[in-house]
Coordinates of C-alpha atoms and ligand atoms in Angstrom, one line a residue:
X24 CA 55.0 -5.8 -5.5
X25 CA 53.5 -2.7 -7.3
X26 CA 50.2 -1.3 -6.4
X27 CA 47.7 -1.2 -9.7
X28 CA 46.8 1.6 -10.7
X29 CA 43.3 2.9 -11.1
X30 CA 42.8 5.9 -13.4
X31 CA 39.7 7.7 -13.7
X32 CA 39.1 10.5 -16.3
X33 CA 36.6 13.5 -15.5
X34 CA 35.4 14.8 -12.1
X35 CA 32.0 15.3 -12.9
X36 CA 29.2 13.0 -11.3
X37 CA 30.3 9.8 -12.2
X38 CA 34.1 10.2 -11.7
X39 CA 33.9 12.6 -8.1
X40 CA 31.3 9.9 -6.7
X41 CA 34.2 6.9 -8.1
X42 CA 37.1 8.8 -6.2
X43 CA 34.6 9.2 -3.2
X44 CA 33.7 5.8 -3.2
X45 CA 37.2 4.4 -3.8
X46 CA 38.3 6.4 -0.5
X47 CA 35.7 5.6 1.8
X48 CA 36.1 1.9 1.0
X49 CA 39.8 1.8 1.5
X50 CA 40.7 0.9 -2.0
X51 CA 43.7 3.4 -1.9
X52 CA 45.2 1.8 0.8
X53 CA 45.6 -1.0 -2.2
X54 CA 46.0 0.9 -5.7
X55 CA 46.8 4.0 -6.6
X56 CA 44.5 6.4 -7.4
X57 CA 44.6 8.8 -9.9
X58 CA 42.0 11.3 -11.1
X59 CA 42.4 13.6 -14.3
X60 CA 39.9 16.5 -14.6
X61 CA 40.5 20.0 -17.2
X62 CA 39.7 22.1 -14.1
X63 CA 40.6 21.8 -10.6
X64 CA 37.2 22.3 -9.4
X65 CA 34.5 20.2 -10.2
X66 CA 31.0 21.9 -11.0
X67 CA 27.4 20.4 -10.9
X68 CA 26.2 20.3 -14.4
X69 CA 22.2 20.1 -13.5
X70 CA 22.6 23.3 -11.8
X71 CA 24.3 25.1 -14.9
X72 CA 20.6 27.1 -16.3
X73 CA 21.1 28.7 -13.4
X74 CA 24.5 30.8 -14.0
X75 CA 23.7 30.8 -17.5
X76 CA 20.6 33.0 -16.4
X77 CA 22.3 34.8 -14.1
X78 CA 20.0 33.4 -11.4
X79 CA 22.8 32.1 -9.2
X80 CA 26.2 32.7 -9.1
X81 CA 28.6 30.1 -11.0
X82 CA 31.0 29.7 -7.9
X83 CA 28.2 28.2 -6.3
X84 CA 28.1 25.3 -8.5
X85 CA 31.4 24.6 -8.1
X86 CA 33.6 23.5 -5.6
X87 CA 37.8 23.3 -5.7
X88 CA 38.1 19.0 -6.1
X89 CA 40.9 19.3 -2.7
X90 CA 38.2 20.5 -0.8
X91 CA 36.0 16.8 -1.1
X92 CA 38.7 14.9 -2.4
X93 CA 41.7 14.0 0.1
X94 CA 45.3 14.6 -2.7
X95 CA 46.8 12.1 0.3
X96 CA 45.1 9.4 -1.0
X97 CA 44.1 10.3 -4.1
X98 CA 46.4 12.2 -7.0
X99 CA 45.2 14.6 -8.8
X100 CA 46.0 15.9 -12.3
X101 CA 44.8 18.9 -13.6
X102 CA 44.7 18.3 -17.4
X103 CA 42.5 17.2 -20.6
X104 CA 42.1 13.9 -21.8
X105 CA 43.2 14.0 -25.3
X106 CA 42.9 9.6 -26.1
X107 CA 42.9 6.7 -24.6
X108 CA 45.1 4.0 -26.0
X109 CA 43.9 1.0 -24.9
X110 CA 46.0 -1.9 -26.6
X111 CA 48.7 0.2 -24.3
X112 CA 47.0 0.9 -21.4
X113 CA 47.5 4.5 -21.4
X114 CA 45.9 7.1 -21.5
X115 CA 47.5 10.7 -23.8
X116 CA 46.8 14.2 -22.1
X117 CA 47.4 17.5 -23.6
X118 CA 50.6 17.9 -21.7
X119 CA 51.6 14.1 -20.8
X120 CA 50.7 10.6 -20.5
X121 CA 49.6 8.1 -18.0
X122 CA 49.2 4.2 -17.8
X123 CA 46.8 2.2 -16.2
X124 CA 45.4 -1.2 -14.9
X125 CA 42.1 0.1 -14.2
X126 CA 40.6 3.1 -16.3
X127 CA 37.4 4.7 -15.9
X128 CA 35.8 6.9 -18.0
X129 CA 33.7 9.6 -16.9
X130 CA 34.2 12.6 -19.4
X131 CA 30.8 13.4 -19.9
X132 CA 29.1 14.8 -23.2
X133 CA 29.0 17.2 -25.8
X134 CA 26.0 19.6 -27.3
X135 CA 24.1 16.9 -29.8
X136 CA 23.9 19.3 -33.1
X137 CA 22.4 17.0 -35.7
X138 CA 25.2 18.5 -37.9
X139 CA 23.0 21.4 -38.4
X140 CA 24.7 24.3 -39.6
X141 CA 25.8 27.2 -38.1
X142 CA 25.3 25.5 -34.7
X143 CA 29.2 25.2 -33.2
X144 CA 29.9 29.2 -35.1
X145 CA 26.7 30.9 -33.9
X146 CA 25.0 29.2 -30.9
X147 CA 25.6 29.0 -27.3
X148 CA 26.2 26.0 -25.0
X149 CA 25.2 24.6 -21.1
X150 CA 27.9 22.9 -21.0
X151 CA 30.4 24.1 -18.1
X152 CA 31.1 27.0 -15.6
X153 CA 33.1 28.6 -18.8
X154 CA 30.1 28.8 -21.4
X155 CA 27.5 30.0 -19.2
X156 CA 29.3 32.5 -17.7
X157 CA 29.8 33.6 -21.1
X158 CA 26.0 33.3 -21.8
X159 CA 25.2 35.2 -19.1
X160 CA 27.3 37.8 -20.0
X161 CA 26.2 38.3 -23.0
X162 CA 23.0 38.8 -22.2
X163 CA 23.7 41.3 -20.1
X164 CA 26.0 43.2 -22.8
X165 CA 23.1 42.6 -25.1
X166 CA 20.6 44.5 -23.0
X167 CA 23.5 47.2 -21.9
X168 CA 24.3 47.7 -25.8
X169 CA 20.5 48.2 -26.6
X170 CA 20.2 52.2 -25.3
X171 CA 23.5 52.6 -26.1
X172 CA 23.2 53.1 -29.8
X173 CA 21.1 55.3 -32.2
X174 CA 20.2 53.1 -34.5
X175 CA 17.5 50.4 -32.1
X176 CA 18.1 46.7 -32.9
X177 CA 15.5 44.7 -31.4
X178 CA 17.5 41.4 -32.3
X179 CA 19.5 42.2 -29.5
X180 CA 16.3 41.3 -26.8
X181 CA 15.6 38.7 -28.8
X182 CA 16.4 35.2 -27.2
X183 CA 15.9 31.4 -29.1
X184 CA 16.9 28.6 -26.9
X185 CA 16.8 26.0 -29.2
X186 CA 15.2 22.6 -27.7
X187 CA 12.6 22.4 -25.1
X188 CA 13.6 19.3 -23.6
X189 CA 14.5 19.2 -20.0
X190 CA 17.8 22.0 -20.1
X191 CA 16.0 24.1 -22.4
X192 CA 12.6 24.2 -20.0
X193 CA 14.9 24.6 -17.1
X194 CA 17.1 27.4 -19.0
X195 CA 14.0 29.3 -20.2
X196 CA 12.1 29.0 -16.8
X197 CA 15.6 31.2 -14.9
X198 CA 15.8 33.8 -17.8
X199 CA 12.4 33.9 -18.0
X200 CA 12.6 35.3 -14.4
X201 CA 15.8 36.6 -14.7
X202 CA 14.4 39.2 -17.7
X203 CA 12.5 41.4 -15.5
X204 CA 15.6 42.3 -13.2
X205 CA 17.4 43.0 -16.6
X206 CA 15.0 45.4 -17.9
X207 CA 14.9 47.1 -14.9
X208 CA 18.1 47.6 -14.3
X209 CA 19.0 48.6 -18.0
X210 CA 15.6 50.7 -18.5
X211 CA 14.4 48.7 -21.3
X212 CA 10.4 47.7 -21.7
X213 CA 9.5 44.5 -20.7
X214 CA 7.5 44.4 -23.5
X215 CA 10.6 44.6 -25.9
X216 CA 12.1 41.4 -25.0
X217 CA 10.9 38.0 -26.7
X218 CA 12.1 35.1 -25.7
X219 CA 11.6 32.0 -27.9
X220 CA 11.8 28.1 -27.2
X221 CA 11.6 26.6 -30.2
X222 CA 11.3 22.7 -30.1
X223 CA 11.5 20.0 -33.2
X224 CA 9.0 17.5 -32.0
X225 CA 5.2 17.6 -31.1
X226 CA 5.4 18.7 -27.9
X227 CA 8.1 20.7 -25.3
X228 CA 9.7 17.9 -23.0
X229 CA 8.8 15.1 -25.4
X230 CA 8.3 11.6 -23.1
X231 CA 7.2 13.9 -20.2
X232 CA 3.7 13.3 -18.3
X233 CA 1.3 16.1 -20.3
X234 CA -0.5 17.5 -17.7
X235 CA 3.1 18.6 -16.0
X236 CA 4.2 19.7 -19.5
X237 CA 0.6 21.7 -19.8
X238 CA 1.6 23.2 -16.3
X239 CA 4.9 24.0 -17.6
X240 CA 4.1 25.6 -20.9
X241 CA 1.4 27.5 -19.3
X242 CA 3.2 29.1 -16.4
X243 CA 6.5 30.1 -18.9
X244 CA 4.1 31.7 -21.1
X245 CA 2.4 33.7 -18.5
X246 CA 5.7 34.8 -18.2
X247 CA 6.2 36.0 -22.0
X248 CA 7.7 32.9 -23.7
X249 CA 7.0 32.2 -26.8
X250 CA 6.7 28.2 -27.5
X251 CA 7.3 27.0 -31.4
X252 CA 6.7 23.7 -31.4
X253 CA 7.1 20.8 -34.2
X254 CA 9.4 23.7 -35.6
X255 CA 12.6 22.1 -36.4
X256 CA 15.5 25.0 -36.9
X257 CA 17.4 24.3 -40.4
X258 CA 20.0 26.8 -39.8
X259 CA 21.6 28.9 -37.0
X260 CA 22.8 32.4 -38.4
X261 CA 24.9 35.1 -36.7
X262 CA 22.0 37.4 -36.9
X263 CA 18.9 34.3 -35.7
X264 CA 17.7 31.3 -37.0
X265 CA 16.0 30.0 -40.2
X266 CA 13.7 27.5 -39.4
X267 CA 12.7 24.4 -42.1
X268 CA 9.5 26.3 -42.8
X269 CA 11.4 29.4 -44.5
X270 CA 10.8 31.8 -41.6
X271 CA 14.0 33.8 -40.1
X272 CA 14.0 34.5 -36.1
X273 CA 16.4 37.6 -35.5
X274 CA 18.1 37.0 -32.6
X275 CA 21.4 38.1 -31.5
X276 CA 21.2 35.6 -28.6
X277 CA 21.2 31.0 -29.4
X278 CA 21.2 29.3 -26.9
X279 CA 21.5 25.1 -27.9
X280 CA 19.7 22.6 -25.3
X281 CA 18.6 19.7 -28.0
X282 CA 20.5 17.3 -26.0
X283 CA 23.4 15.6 -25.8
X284 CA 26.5 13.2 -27.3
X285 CA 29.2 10.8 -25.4
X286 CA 32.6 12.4 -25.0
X287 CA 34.4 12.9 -28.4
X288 CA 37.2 11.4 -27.0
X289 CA 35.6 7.9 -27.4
X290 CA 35.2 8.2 -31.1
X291 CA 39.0 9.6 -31.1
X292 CA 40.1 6.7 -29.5
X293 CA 38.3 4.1 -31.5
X294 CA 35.9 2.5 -29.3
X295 CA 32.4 1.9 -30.8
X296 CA 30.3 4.3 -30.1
X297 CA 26.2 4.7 -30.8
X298 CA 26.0 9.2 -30.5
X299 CA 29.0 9.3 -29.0
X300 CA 28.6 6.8 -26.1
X301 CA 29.6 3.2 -25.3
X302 CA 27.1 0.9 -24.9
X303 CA 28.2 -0.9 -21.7
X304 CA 27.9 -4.5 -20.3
X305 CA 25.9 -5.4 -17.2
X306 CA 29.4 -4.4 -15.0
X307 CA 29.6 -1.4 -16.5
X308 CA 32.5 -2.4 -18.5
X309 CA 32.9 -1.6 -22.3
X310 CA 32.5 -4.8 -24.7
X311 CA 36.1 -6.8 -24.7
X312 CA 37.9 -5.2 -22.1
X313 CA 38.0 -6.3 -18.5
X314 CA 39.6 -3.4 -17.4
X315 CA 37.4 -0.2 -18.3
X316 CA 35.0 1.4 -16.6
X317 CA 32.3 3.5 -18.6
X318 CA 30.0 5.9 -16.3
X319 CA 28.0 8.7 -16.6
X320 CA 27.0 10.2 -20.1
X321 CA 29.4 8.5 -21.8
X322 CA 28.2 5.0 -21.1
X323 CA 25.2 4.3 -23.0
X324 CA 22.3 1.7 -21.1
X325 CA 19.3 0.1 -22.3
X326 CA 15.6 0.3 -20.8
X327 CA 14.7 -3.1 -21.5
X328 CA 11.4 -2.4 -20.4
X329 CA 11.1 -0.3 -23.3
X330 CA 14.1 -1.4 -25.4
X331 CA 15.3 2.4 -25.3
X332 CA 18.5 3.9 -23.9
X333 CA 18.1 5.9 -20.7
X334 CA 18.1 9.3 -21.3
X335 CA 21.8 10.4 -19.9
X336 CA 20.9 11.7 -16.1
X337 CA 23.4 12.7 -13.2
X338 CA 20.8 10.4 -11.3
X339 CA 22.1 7.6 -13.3
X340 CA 25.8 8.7 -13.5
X341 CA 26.0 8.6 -8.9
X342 CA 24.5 5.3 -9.2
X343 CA 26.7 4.0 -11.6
X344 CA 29.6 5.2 -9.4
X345 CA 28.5 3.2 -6.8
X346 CA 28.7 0.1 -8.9
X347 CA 31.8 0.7 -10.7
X348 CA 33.5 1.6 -7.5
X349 CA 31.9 -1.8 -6.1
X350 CA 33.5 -3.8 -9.1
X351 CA 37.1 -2.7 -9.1
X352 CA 37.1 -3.5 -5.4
X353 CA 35.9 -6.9 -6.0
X354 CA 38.6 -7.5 -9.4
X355 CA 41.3 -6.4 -6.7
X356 CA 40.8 -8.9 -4.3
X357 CA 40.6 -11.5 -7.3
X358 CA 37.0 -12.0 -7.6
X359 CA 35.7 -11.8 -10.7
X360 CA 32.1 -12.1 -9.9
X361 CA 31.2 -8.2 -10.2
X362 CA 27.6 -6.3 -10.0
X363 CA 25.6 -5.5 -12.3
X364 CA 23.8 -2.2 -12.8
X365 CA 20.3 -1.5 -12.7
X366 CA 19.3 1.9 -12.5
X367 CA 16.7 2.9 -9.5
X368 CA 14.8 6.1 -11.0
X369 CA 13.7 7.9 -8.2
X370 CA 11.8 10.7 -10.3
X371 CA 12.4 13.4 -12.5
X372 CA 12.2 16.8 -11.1
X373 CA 12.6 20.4 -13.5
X374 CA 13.0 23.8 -12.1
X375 CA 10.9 26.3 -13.5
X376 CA 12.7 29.5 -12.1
X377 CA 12.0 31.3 -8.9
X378 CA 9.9 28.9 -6.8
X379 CA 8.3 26.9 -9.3
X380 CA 9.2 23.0 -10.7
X381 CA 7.5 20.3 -12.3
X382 CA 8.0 16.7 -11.2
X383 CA 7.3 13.3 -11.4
X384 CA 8.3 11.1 -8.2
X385 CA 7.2 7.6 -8.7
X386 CA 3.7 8.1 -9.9
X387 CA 3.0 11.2 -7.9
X388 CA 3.0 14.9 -9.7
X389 CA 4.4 17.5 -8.2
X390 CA 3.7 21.2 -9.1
X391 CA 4.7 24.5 -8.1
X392 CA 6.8 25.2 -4.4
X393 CA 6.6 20.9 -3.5
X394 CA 8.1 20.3 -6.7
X395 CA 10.5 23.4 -6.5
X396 CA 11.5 22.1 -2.3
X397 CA 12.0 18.7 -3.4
X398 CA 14.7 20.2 -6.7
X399 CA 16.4 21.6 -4.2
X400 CA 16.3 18.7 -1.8
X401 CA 17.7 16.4 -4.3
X402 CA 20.7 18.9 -5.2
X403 CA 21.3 19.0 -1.5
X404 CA 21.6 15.2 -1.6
X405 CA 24.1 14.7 -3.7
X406 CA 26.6 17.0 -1.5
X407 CA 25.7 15.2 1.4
X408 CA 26.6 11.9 -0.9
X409 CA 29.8 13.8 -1.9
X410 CA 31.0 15.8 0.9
X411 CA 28.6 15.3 4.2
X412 CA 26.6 18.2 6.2
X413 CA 29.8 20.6 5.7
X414 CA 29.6 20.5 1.8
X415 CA 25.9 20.9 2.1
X416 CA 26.4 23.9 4.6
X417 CA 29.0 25.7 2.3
X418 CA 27.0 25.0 -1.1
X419 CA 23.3 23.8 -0.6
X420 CA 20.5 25.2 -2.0
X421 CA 19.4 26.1 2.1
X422 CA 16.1 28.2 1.3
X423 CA 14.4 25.8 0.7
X424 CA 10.7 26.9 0.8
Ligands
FAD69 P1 29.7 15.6 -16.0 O1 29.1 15.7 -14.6 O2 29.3 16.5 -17.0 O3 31.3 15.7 -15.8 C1 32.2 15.5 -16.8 C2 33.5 16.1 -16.3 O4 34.6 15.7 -17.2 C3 33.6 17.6 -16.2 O5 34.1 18.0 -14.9 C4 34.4 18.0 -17.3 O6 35.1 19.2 -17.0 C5 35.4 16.8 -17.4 N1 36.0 16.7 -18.8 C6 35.3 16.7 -19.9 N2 36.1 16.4 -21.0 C7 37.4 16.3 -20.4 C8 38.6 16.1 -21.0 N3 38.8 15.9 -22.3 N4 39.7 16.0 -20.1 C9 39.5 16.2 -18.8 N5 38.3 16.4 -18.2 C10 37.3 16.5 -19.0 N6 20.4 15.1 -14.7 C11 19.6 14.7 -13.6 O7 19.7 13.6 -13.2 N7 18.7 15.5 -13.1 C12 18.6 16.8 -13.5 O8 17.7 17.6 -13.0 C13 19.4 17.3 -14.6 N8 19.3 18.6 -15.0 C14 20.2 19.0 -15.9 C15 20.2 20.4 -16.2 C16 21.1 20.9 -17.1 C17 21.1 22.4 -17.4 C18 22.1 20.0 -17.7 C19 23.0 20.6 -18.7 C20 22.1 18.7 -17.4 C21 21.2 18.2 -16.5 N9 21.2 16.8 -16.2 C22 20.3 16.4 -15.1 C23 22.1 15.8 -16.8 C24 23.4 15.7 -16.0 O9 24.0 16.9 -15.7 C25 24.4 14.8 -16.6 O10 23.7 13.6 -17.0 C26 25.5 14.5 -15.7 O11 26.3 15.7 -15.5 C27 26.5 13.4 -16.2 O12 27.5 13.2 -15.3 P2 29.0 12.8 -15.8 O13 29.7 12.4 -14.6 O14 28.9 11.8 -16.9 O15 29.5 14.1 -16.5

């Protein structure tokens, strides 16, 4: 008798928390497990501003997958997800293939660009520990160039993050407090720098309680950012942007935050997709199969409340793992009565940089250091989730206050 085999691609929120899940309910003692990420580490994607900025160190939002995950009871594949066949059951990597009984799908997403142009060429992502690193180190070539030739081009302190929703508040709040350090250490004017969030609707963090988006706005401008709002960006250049209006930004520095897309992978594989992601059943499986999983950004959920999809959060993703982890358990012993998912929003918190946040918890506001403690408190959480007091020790967000 063969054990089935339960594949889950990506070890970000969604798939870690499966793995985690899997193991502390014995399922591996029953299937085996595999897990497929591109990296061996896994990284927390809502602290990624943070590197980008050069706030915080990128090895401290990551974390080598061994270190949570025990390879005894769970294998591990280092390698990208190229397709998923699934009239074969199998799923094709860059270097290899695997089959499965169980699949589930926790790739994550992809910068949303509207097919504007010039986006993939000329802009920057928040994506993973590989593009902000390079974000953050071109800033800091940028200001290093800027004394360093005869000719001054101001383009090169010049900063757009295009999108003010929640990553492009939280990105601007860290180099907004990140730009001081800079000019100090590379002798440059604070007064030279300019640093743009430029946003397409009415209003930064569209959906977002005003008064907190008042707060926000208020305090990142006191700190030199420059808001364009209901300015939609037609084109991004090497050299800036052109917005619809006709006017050019120069900027040698684009940062693109205007949210997100499923996995390109779905599409690829040829599973119906609304932006990318699958809209999922009450069990979290896709429509017409009983044996795939969708979790995270790549699954797609509706507010019936307001007949809206949820915005994609790493809240919503840990959750989901719970389910998901719940269901295959049950389908292995034979039931096929499974759970359904209903997400429990907790609140919505965004760091501001340094010690200041916005957030909404339940119907309370939070401003300032509260907000900022309780940012922390929830990244904190989700290590204890993931790896207990020791994880939270070796990578927590400790100062708190
Ligand atoms: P991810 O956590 O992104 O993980 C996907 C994993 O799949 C990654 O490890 C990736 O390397 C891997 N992968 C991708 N493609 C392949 C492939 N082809 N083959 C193999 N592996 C692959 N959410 C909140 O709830 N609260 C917040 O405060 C918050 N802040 C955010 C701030 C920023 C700057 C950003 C960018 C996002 C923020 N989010 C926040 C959203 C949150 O990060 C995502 O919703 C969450 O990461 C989704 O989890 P996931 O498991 O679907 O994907």
């Amino acid at each position: 008798h063969k054990k089935p085999k339960i594949l889950i691609l990506g070890a970000g929120y969604g798939g870690m928390m499966t793995a985690s899940r899997l193991l502390k309910s014995s399922v591996y003692q029953d299937a085996e497990i595999t897990l497929v990420n591109k990296h061996n580490y896994h990284y927390q994607t809502t602290w990624l501003h943070e590197p980008a900025a050069g706030t915080l160190h990128h090895d401290r939002t990551r974390m080598r997958i061994d270190s949570v995950i025990d390879m005894n009871k769970i294998n591990f594949i280092k390698d990208e997800v190229k397709e998923i066949k699934t009239d074969e059951k199998k799923v094709i990597l860059e270097s290899g293939e695997l089959d499965y009984d169980y699949l589930v799908i926790g790739l994550g997403s992809e910068p949303e660009t509207f097919g504007i142009p010039g986006v993939e060429e000329h802009a920057f992502a928040i994506r993973s520990v590989n593009s902000v690193r390079l974000i953050r180190e071109h800033i800091e070539y940028m200001f290093a160039n800027y004394n360093n030739e005869v000719e001054k081009h101001d383009e090169y302190l010049r900063f757009i993050v295009a999108g003010a929703g929640f990553t492009g508040i939280e990105f601007v709040g860290e180099l907004s407090e990140r730009i001081p350090e800079l000019c100090e250490e590379y002798d440059i004017d604070r007064d030279k720098v300019r640093v743009y969030s430029v946003e397409a609707a009415p209003t930064a963090l569209p959906g977002f309680d005003e008064e907190l988006v008042n707060y926000a706005m208020n305090l990142l401008e006191s700190r030199g950012v420059e808001f364009r709002i209901n300015t939609p960006i037609k084109e991004v250049k090497e050299d800036g942007v052109l917005l619809n209006d006709g006017e050019e930004i120069k900027a040698s520095t684009v940062v693109w935050t205007t949210g997100v897309k499923g996995n390109s992978v779905l599409d690829k594989s040829g599973f119906e997709t609304m932006r990318g992601r699958i809209k999922v059943e009450k069990d979290l499986r896709a429509p017409g199969f009983d044996n795939v999983f969708v979790i995270g950004d790549c699954a797609l959920i509706i507010n019936e409340e307001i007949n809206r999809p949820y915005p994609p959060t790493a809240q919503i993703a840990i959750q989901q793992a719970y389910t998901c982890s719940n269901n295959i358990k049950a389908l292995l012993s034979g039931s096929e009565k499974l759970e359904h998912f209903t997400p429990d929003i907790k609140g919505t918190v965004a760091s501001l940089g340094g010690k200041e946040a916005i957030g909404l918890v339940g119907t309370k506001k939070l401003y300032g250091q509260s907000a900022s403690a309780v940012k922390k408190m929830i990244d904190n959480r989700y290590l204890f989730l993931l790896g207990g007091m020791p994880l939270v020790l070796k990578k927590g967000k400790l100062n708190i206050f």
